[in-house]
Coordinates of C-alpha atoms and ligand atoms in Angstrom, one line a residue:
M20 CA 0.0 0.0 0.0
A21 CA 2.8 2.4 1.0
D22 CA 4.5 1.5 -2.3
E23 CA 1.4 2.3 -4.3
E24 CA 1.0 5.7 -2.6
E25 CA 4.7 6.4 -3.3
E26 CA 4.1 5.4 -6.9
K27 CA 1.3 7.9 -7.3
Q28 CA 3.5 10.7 -6.1
I29 CA 6.2 10.1 -8.7
E30 CA 5.8 12.8 -11.3
Y31 CA 6.7 11.4 -14.7
L32 CA 8.6 13.5 -17.2
S33 CA 7.5 14.0 -20.8
D34 CA 9.5 12.1 -23.4
G35 CA 11.0 15.4 -24.5
E36 CA 12.2 16.2 -21.0
V37 CA 13.6 12.6 -20.7
F38 CA 15.5 13.0 -23.9
R39 CA 17.2 16.2 -22.8
R40 CA 17.8 14.9 -19.3
N41 CA 19.3 11.6 -20.5
A42 CA 21.5 13.3 -23.1
F43 CA 22.8 15.5 -20.4
I44 CA 23.5 12.5 -18.1
L45 CA 25.4 10.8 -20.9
I46 CA 27.5 13.9 -21.7
T47 CA 28.4 14.7 -18.1
T48 CA 29.2 11.1 -17.3
M49 CA 31.5 10.9 -20.4
V50 CA 33.3 14.1 -19.4
D51 CA 33.8 12.8 -15.9
L52 CA 35.0 9.3 -17.0
N53 CA 37.3 10.9 -19.5
N54 CA 39.1 12.6 -16.7
L55 CA 39.5 9.3 -14.8
T56 CA 41.0 7.2 -17.6
R57 CA 44.7 7.1 -18.0
Q58 CA 44.6 6.8 -21.8
D59 CA 43.4 9.6 -24.0
T60 CA 39.7 8.9 -24.5
S61 CA 38.6 12.4 -25.6
M62 CA 37.7 11.0 -29.0
L63 CA 34.9 9.1 -27.3
V64 CA 33.5 12.3 -25.8
D65 CA 33.8 13.9 -29.2
E66 CA 31.9 11.0 -30.8
I67 CA 29.1 10.8 -28.3
L68 CA 28.5 14.6 -28.6
H69 CA 28.1 14.3 -32.4
C70 CA 25.9 11.3 -32.0
L71 CA 23.6 13.0 -29.4
F72 CA 23.4 16.2 -31.4
F73 CA 22.4 14.2 -34.5
L74 CA 19.7 12.3 -32.6
G75 CA 18.5 15.6 -31.1
L76 CA 18.2 17.1 -34.6
I77 CA 16.1 14.2 -35.9
N78 CA 14.0 13.9 -32.7
S79 CA 10.4 15.0 -32.7
P80 CA 10.4 17.7 -31.4
P81 CA 14.0 18.5 -32.5
F82 CA 16.6 19.7 -30.0
S83 CA 19.6 21.9 -30.7
P84 CA 22.9 21.3 -28.9
R85 CA 22.0 24.3 -26.7
N86 CA 18.6 22.7 -25.8
L87 CA 20.4 19.5 -24.9
L88 CA 22.8 21.2 -22.6
G89 CA 20.0 22.7 -20.7
D90 CA 21.0 26.3 -21.7
D91 CA 24.0 25.8 -19.3
D92 CA 26.3 28.4 -20.9
D93 CA 29.5 27.3 -19.1
T94 CA 29.2 23.7 -20.2
L95 CA 28.2 24.8 -23.7
E96 CA 31.2 27.1 -24.0
Y97 CA 33.6 24.4 -22.5
L98 CA 32.4 21.7 -24.9
E99 CA 32.4 24.1 -28.0
N100 CA 36.0 24.9 -27.3
E101 CA 37.2 21.4 -26.5
Y102 CA 35.1 19.6 -29.1
P103 CA 34.3 21.9 -32.0
E104 CA 33.8 19.2 -34.7
P105 CA 30.5 17.7 -33.4
F106 CA 29.0 21.2 -33.3
R107 CA 30.1 21.8 -36.9
L108 CA 29.1 18.4 -38.4
Y109 CA 26.1 17.0 -36.6
S110 CA 23.7 18.3 -39.3
T111 CA 25.7 16.9 -42.3
Q112 CA 27.4 13.7 -41.2
L113 CA 25.9 10.5 -39.8
P114 CA 27.1 8.9 -36.5
R115 CA 28.5 5.4 -36.9
R116 CA 26.9 3.9 -33.8
S117 CA 24.4 4.8 -31.0
P118 CA 25.4 6.9 -28.0
F119 CA 25.4 4.2 -25.3
S120 CA 28.0 2.3 -27.3
C121 CA 30.4 5.2 -26.8
L122 CA 29.8 5.0 -23.1
L123 CA 30.4 1.3 -23.1
D124 CA 33.8 1.9 -24.8
M125 CA 34.7 4.5 -22.2
V126 CA 33.8 2.2 -19.3
V127 CA 35.8 -0.7 -20.9
R128 CA 38.8 1.6 -21.3
L129 CA 38.5 2.7 -17.6
Y130 CA 38.3 -0.7 -16.0
G131 CA 40.0 -3.0 -18.6
Q132 CA 38.5 -5.7 -20.8
E133 CA 38.5 -8.4 -18.1
K134 CA 36.5 -6.6 -15.5
E135 CA 33.1 -7.7 -16.7
D136 CA 31.4 -7.2 -13.3
L137 CA 32.7 -3.6 -12.8
I138 CA 31.7 -2.8 -16.4
K139 CA 28.2 -4.1 -16.0
D140 CA 27.8 -2.4 -12.6
R141 CA 28.9 1.0 -13.9
L142 CA 26.5 0.8 -16.9
Q143 CA 23.7 -0.3 -14.6
T144 CA 24.2 2.8 -12.4
V145 CA 23.9 5.0 -15.5
V146 CA 20.8 3.1 -16.9
L147 CA 19.0 3.4 -13.5
Q148 CA 19.6 7.1 -13.5
M149 CA 18.2 7.4 -17.1
K150 CA 15.1 5.3 -16.2
E151 CA 14.1 7.5 -13.4
R152 CA 10.6 9.2 -13.7
T153 CA 9.9 7.6 -17.1
S154 CA 8.7 4.4 -18.5
S155 CA 10.2 5.2 -22.0
Q156 CA 13.5 3.8 -23.2
I157 CA 15.3 6.9 -24.4
L158 CA 19.0 7.0 -25.2
F159 CA 20.0 4.0 -23.1
S160 CA 20.6 0.4 -24.0
S161 CA 18.6 -2.4 -22.3
T162 CA 21.1 -5.2 -23.1
I163 CA 24.8 -5.9 -22.9
C164 CA 26.4 -8.8 -24.6
V165 CA 29.8 -10.5 -23.8
S166 CA 31.5 -12.6 -26.4
Q167 CA 34.6 -14.7 -25.9
M168 CA 36.5 -17.3 -27.8
C169 CA 38.1 -20.0 -25.6
D170 CA 40.3 -18.0 -23.3
S171 CA 40.4 -14.9 -25.3
C172 CA 39.7 -11.4 -24.1
R173 CA 36.0 -10.5 -23.5
Y174 CA 34.4 -8.3 -26.1
Y175 CA 31.3 -6.3 -25.3
G176 CA 28.4 -4.8 -27.1
V177 CA 25.2 -3.0 -26.2
S178 CA 21.8 -2.8 -28.0
M179 CA 20.9 0.3 -30.0
S180 CA 20.1 3.2 -27.8
T181 CA 18.0 5.3 -30.0
R182 CA 14.5 6.6 -29.7
G183 CA 12.0 5.4 -32.3
R184 CA 12.1 3.5 -35.6
P185 CA 13.7 5.8 -38.1
A186 CA 16.6 6.6 -35.8
G187 CA 17.3 2.9 -35.1
E188 CA 17.1 1.9 -38.8
I189 CA 19.4 4.8 -39.8
L190 CA 22.0 3.8 -37.2
V191 CA 21.9 0.1 -38.3
A192 CA 22.7 1.2 -41.9
A193 CA 25.4 3.6 -40.7
S194 CA 27.0 0.9 -38.5
C195 CA 27.0 -1.4 -41.5
F196 CA 29.0 1.1 -43.5
G197 CA 31.0 2.8 -40.8
Y198 CA 31.5 0.7 -37.7
W199 CA 30.9 -3.1 -37.7
H200 CA 33.4 -5.7 -38.9
R201 CA 32.6 -6.8 -42.4
L202 CA 31.4 -10.3 -41.2
A203 CA 28.9 -8.6 -38.9
S204 CA 27.7 -6.1 -41.4
D205 CA 27.4 -8.7 -44.2
A206 CA 25.3 -10.8 -41.9
V207 CA 23.0 -7.8 -41.1
M208 CA 22.8 -6.7 -44.8
T209 CA 21.6 -10.3 -45.6
Y210 CA 18.3 -9.3 -43.9
Y211 CA 18.3 -5.5 -43.7
P212 CA 16.1 -3.6 -44.5
D213 CA 13.6 -6.1 -45.8
K214 CA 13.6 -8.5 -42.8
Q215 CA 13.9 -11.3 -45.3
K216 CA 16.9 -13.1 -46.5
K217 CA 18.2 -11.7 -49.8
L218 CA 18.2 -14.3 -52.6
Y219 CA 21.4 -12.8 -54.1
F220 CA 23.3 -12.2 -50.9
S221 CA 23.4 -14.8 -48.1
R222 CA 26.1 -14.0 -45.6
N223 CA 24.6 -15.1 -42.3
I224 CA 27.0 -16.9 -40.0
Q225 CA 27.1 -20.1 -38.0
L226 CA 29.4 -19.3 -35.1
P227 CA 31.9 -22.0 -34.1
S228 CA 31.0 -23.8 -30.9
N229 CA 34.0 -22.4 -29.1
V230 CA 32.7 -18.9 -29.3
K231 CA 30.6 -17.9 -26.3
C232 CA 28.1 -15.1 -26.8
E233 CA 25.9 -14.2 -23.8
A234 CA 23.5 -11.3 -23.3
F235 CA 22.3 -9.7 -20.0
N236 CA 19.7 -7.2 -19.2
I237 CA 21.6 -4.2 -17.9
S238 CA 19.3 -2.9 -15.2
E239 CA 18.4 -6.3 -13.8
G240 CA 21.6 -8.3 -14.5
R241 CA 19.7 -11.4 -15.7
P242 CA 20.9 -13.4 -18.7
M243 CA 18.8 -13.1 -21.8
D244 CA 18.3 -15.6 -24.6
P245 CA 19.1 -14.3 -28.1
C246 CA 16.1 -13.1 -30.2
R247 CA 15.1 -14.9 -33.4
S248 CA 16.9 -12.3 -35.6
C249 CA 20.2 -12.9 -33.8
S250 CA 19.6 -16.6 -34.3
D251 CA 19.2 -15.9 -38.1
L252 CA 22.4 -13.8 -38.2
F253 CA 24.8 -15.9 -36.1
G254 CA 23.1 -19.3 -35.8
L255 CA 22.7 -18.8 -32.0
D256 CA 20.5 -21.4 -30.2
T257 CA 17.4 -19.9 -28.6
T258 CA 14.0 -20.6 -27.2
E259 CA 13.1 -16.9 -27.4
R260 CA 10.2 -16.1 -29.8
K261 CA 10.8 -12.4 -30.0
R262 CA 12.3 -11.0 -33.1
W263 CA 13.9 -7.5 -32.9
A264 CA 15.0 -5.7 -36.0
H265 CA 18.2 -7.3 -37.5
G266 CA 21.2 -5.3 -36.3
G267 CA 19.7 -3.7 -33.3
C268 CA 20.8 -6.2 -30.6
A269 CA 23.8 -6.2 -28.4
E270 CA 25.0 -9.5 -29.9
V271 CA 25.9 -7.8 -33.2
E272 CA 28.3 -5.2 -31.7
S273 CA 29.9 -7.7 -29.3
L274 CA 30.6 -10.2 -32.0
S275 CA 31.8 -7.5 -34.4
N276 CA 34.3 -6.4 -31.7
L277 CA 35.5 -10.0 -31.3
F278 CA 35.8 -10.4 -35.1
K279 CA 37.9 -7.3 -35.3
E280 CA 40.5 -8.6 -32.8
E281 CA 40.4 -12.4 -33.0
S282 CA 41.4 -13.3 -36.6
Q283 CA 41.3 -17.1 -35.8
V284 CA 37.6 -16.9 -35.7
M285 CA 37.6 -16.2 -39.4
E286 CA 39.4 -19.4 -40.2
Q287 CA 36.8 -21.4 -38.3
L288 CA 33.8 -19.8 -40.0
R289 CA 32.6 -21.4 -43.1
P290 CA 34.8 -20.2 -45.9
E291 CA 33.8 -17.1 -47.8
E292 CA 31.2 -18.3 -50.2
N293 CA 31.6 -17.2 -53.7
V294 CA 29.6 -14.1 -53.4
P295 CA 30.3 -12.2 -56.5
E296 CA 31.5 -8.6 -55.8
E297 CA 28.6 -7.4 -57.9
N298 CA 26.1 -9.0 -55.5
R299 CA 27.7 -7.4 -52.5
R300 CA 27.6 -4.1 -54.3
R301 CA 23.9 -4.7 -55.0
A302 CA 23.2 -5.5 -51.3
K303 CA 25.1 -2.3 -50.2
M304 CA 23.1 -0.2 -52.7
R305 CA 19.9 -1.6 -51.3
V306 CA 20.9 -0.6 -47.8
F307 CA 22.3 2.8 -49.0
N308 CA 19.1 3.7 -50.9
Y309 CA 16.9 2.8 -48.0
L310 CA 19.1 4.9 -45.7
K311 CA 18.8 7.9 -48.1
Q312 CA 15.1 7.5 -48.2
E313 CA 14.9 7.4 -44.3
L314 CA 17.0 10.5 -44.1
K315 CA 14.7 12.4 -46.4
K316 CA 12.2 12.5 -43.5
F317 CA 14.4 15.0 -41.8
D318 CA 14.8 18.2 -43.7
K319 CA 17.2 19.8 -41.2
F320 CA 19.7 17.1 -41.9
K321 CA 21.7 17.5 -45.1
W322 CA 23.9 14.5 -45.5
D323 CA 27.2 15.0 -47.2
G324 CA 27.7 11.2 -47.6
K325 CA 30.2 10.9 -44.8
I326 CA 30.1 9.1 -41.5
Y327 CA 31.5 10.6 -38.3
P328 CA 34.3 10.0 -37.3
D329 CA 35.4 9.2 -40.9
L330 CA 37.2 5.8 -40.4
N331 CA 34.8 3.8 -42.6
P332 CA 35.8 0.1 -42.6
N333 CA 33.3 -0.9 -45.2
K334 CA 33.2 2.3 -47.3
I335 CA 29.9 2.9 -49.0
Ligands
ZN281 ZN1 18.6 -10.1 -31.2

């Protein structure tokens, strides 16, 4: 009874207020963590700013960087001086991944790749803050995935932390071109954007049995079975019936990070089928055209064809 009364007194925030509040939490957390890491991680702060400004621009209602920083002039001035590029490029270049993924990288750099529990705890603290006074999932990831091959390092990934469908779909396409390892982006492009396997491009993967890939709910810590789409992409066993959009789950980022570092996995995967280059180009064009069509919905964004930061592993 007491709980119910307490529940009634919680004043929920509007989704717009939550978007601004959560963007602010992410920015200030990243600036603080950047000061704690021994390595230079300022590029991660730079990246999350660009990403949040872009998501603010395409949000409904849209938010400018100034809106997101709560009209806090000191913070705004500090960030504009330290990180001028995100302010300059958020309305012309696409982010390569979603914001929570930048936070994940920062936390992994802070604690080291082996400290799975510390990493999960720190992300949980941030997610719980971002879930306060709202029932909407805005700018935070619900899932973290940990992948490992035999005794290799642990590689992490989080689910897409966007708000709404166009933003999520845009970031899956941008990650295919600008962030994920080719094996992961090929697997996603096999199904994206039509949710059906392409007849001319079939690059889904059967992970070898010595690769472990486990997902957990960040706020509750409980293990989660892969969804049916992740089972399509990587041959993961599951009893789950849910099917999220291909490419939006934590498994994709985590395995992509493993593929980038553990080249032996490649040898164990079924050999590169004879996919003619022409078919890969066709699959990429399908993704690219869909992306352009989605971006047309936002007249304030004028894409110059680049992804920020411009390190494209699978150039369009
Ligand atoms: Zn999934």
